[in-house]
């Protein structure tokens, strides 16, 4: 049976001191989270100029935690009760952060293996999901985070 070595990430990442390589949309005050949306997000897609093999990013919106207080104790979970996802300029979805029943591991290919063998490393463990279960509500430009 084939096997691939799996390693832990060399350093514990602190979201306050190190940049997160993932889009800011997936980064919460507690680390990474999964987005759970009931429905479809319609976004404008721009044609890709040049090489079609280059991955593109499609901006969805802005994720805002209105109750988050950086000075609050780490065990304070009040910020999890309300989350806004602003989609475009005129829609806001309201949701909440929930703890996952079973955590997910984020794994990536390890860079710089000497013998060319494939190796993986655990980048982070996802403990939360952001759930948006209601319909988007209309908002004006002044209300955006």
Tab-separated table of C-alpha atoms in Angstrom:
chain	number	residue	atom	x	y	z
A	1	UNK	CA	0.000	0.000	0.000
A	2	UNK	CA	1.504	3.390	-0.959
A	3	UNK	CA	2.116	5.865	1.831
A	4	UNK	CA	3.095	9.529	2.096
A	5	UNK	CA	4.896	10.959	5.151
A	6	UNK	CA	2.806	13.517	7.096
A	7	UNK	CA	4.506	16.185	9.242
A	8	UNK	CA	3.288	18.823	11.679
A	9	UNK	CA	3.859	22.420	10.655
A	10	UNK	CA	7.237	23.609	12.010
A	11	UNK	CA	5.860	26.566	13.976
A	12	UNK	CA	2.596	27.361	15.693
A	13	UNK	CA	1.154	30.265	13.757
A	14	UNK	CA	-0.061	33.293	15.687
A	15	UNK	CA	-2.698	35.175	13.630
A	16	UNK	CA	-1.564	38.458	15.206
A	17	UNK	CA	2.118	38.150	14.228
A	18	UNK	CA	2.310	36.132	11.018
A	19	UNK	CA	0.519	36.772	7.749
A	20	UNK	CA	-2.155	34.246	6.813
A	21	UNK	CA	-1.571	32.807	3.324
A	22	UNK	CA	-5.299	32.201	2.825
A	23	UNK	CA	-7.748	34.915	1.789
A	24	UNK	CA	-8.862	37.172	4.648
A	25	UNK	CA	-12.390	35.922	4.135
A	26	UNK	CA	-11.467	32.605	5.725
A	27	UNK	CA	-9.518	34.055	8.639
A	28	UNK	CA	-11.466	34.646	11.856
A	29	UNK	CA	-10.256	35.960	15.234
A	30	UNK	CA	-9.852	32.307	16.311
A	31	UNK	CA	-7.985	31.102	13.217
A	32	UNK	CA	-9.346	29.463	10.085
A	33	UNK	CA	-13.014	28.646	9.619
A	34	UNK	CA	-15.256	26.969	7.076
A	35	UNK	CA	-18.024	29.013	5.447
A	36	UNK	CA	-21.436	27.354	5.320
A	37	UNK	CA	-23.827	29.191	3.028
A	38	UNK	CA	-27.350	28.031	2.224
A	39	UNK	CA	-27.629	29.035	-1.416
A	40	UNK	CA	-25.560	30.370	-4.285
A	41	UNK	CA	-23.430	33.491	-4.485
A	42	UNK	CA	-23.619	35.143	-7.890
A	43	UNK	CA	-20.435	37.061	-8.665
A	44	UNK	CA	-19.213	38.928	-11.701
A	45	UNK	CA	-16.450	37.038	-13.446
A	46	UNK	CA	-13.816	38.992	-15.310
A	47	UNK	CA	-12.193	37.444	-18.379
A	48	UNK	CA	-8.623	36.291	-17.760
A	49	UNK	CA	-6.043	38.100	-19.861
A	50	UNK	CA	-3.139	35.935	-20.935
A	51	UNK	CA	-2.459	32.491	-19.524
A	52	UNK	CA	-5.579	30.526	-18.605
A	53	UNK	CA	-3.532	28.199	-16.354
A	54	UNK	CA	-3.013	30.939	-13.755
A	55	UNK	CA	-5.433	30.510	-10.840
A	56	UNK	CA	-7.639	33.529	-10.253
A	57	UNK	CA	-9.316	34.844	-7.131
A	58	UNK	CA	-12.959	35.801	-7.174
A	59	UNK	CA	-13.738	38.315	-4.434
A	60	UNK	CA	-16.963	37.344	-2.690
A	61	UNK	CA	-17.260	40.097	-0.133
A	62	UNK	CA	-16.125	41.262	3.265
A	63	UNK	CA	-16.438	39.238	6.475
A	64	UNK	CA	-17.062	41.430	9.553
A	65	UNK	CA	-17.175	40.455	13.232
A	66	UNK	CA	-18.986	43.452	14.816
A	67	UNK	CA	-18.815	42.107	18.394
A	68	UNK	CA	-15.100	41.204	18.335
A	69	UNK	CA	-12.957	43.003	20.922
A	70	UNK	CA	-9.205	42.393	20.715
A	71	UNK	CA	-8.812	43.447	24.370
A	72	UNK	CA	-11.297	40.842	25.640
A	73	UNK	CA	-10.012	37.609	27.236
A	74	UNK	CA	-9.247	34.745	24.847
A	75	UNK	CA	-12.091	32.617	26.255
A	76	UNK	CA	-14.675	35.329	25.463
A	77	UNK	CA	-16.954	33.923	22.742
A	78	UNK	CA	-19.417	36.824	22.505
A	79	UNK	CA	-17.945	37.780	19.122
A	80	UNK	CA	-19.181	34.453	17.715
A	81	UNK	CA	-22.860	35.397	18.052
A	82	UNK	CA	-22.976	37.749	15.065
A	83	UNK	CA	-21.031	37.769	11.806
A	84	UNK	CA	-21.782	39.791	8.684
A	85	UNK	CA	-20.810	38.859	5.145
A	86	UNK	CA	-21.195	41.832	2.821
A	87	UNK	CA	-21.683	40.519	-0.715
A	88	UNK	CA	-21.104	43.204	-3.294
A	89	UNK	CA	-22.243	46.693	-2.337
A	90	UNK	CA	-25.884	46.090	-1.541
A	91	UNK	CA	-26.345	42.780	0.292
A	92	UNK	CA	-25.510	41.625	3.788
A	93	UNK	CA	-25.802	38.114	5.163
A	94	UNK	CA	-25.992	37.618	8.928
A	95	UNK	CA	-24.564	34.499	10.508
A	96	UNK	CA	-22.786	33.078	13.518
A	97	UNK	CA	-19.634	31.123	14.329
A	98	UNK	CA	-20.165	27.549	15.528
A	99	UNK	CA	-17.696	24.975	16.798
A	100	UNK	CA	-17.284	21.969	14.488
A	101	UNK	CA	-18.315	18.594	15.904
A	102	UNK	CA	-15.175	17.081	14.362
A	103	UNK	CA	-12.203	19.338	13.534
A	104	UNK	CA	-10.729	19.409	10.018
A	105	UNK	CA	-7.025	19.402	9.234
A	106	UNK	CA	-5.619	21.667	6.525
A	107	UNK	CA	-2.846	19.787	4.724
A	108	UNK	CA	-0.459	20.969	1.993
A	109	UNK	CA	2.438	19.540	0.044
A	110	UNK	CA	5.728	20.065	1.789
A	111	UNK	CA	8.259	22.201	-0.095
A	112	UNK	CA	11.924	21.374	-0.538
A	113	UNK	CA	12.059	17.604	-0.206
A	114	UNK	CA	15.560	16.431	-1.101
A	115	UNK	CA	14.806	13.162	-2.854
A	116	UNK	CA	11.744	14.436	-4.724
A	117	UNK	CA	9.377	12.203	-2.753
A	118	UNK	CA	6.005	13.689	-1.969
A	119	UNK	CA	5.502	14.723	1.652
A	120	UNK	CA	2.608	16.497	3.357
A	121	UNK	CA	2.379	18.765	6.375
A	122	UNK	CA	-0.513	19.772	8.619
A	123	UNK	CA	-0.789	23.556	8.314
A	124	UNK	CA	-3.625	24.160	10.755
A	125	UNK	CA	-6.599	22.513	12.395
A	126	UNK	CA	-9.985	24.143	11.699
A	127	UNK	CA	-12.220	24.149	14.774
A	128	UNK	CA	-15.020	26.508	13.686
A	129	UNK	CA	-17.448	27.173	10.874
A	130	UNK	CA	-19.260	30.373	9.972
A	131	UNK	CA	-22.915	29.588	9.242
A	132	UNK	CA	-25.150	31.848	7.159
A	133	UNK	CA	-28.620	30.295	7.167
A	134	UNK	CA	-30.818	33.295	6.368
A	135	UNK	CA	-31.442	35.195	3.159
A	136	UNK	CA	-29.319	38.242	2.333
A	137	UNK	CA	-30.755	41.593	3.371
A	138	UNK	CA	-30.389	44.805	1.374
A	139	UNK	CA	-28.021	47.454	2.745
A	140	UNK	CA	-26.741	50.826	1.614
A	141	UNK	CA	-23.122	51.874	1.133
A	142	UNK	CA	-23.099	53.691	4.513
A	143	UNK	CA	-23.801	50.459	6.447
A	144	UNK	CA	-20.831	48.506	5.102
A	145	UNK	CA	-18.110	47.597	7.638
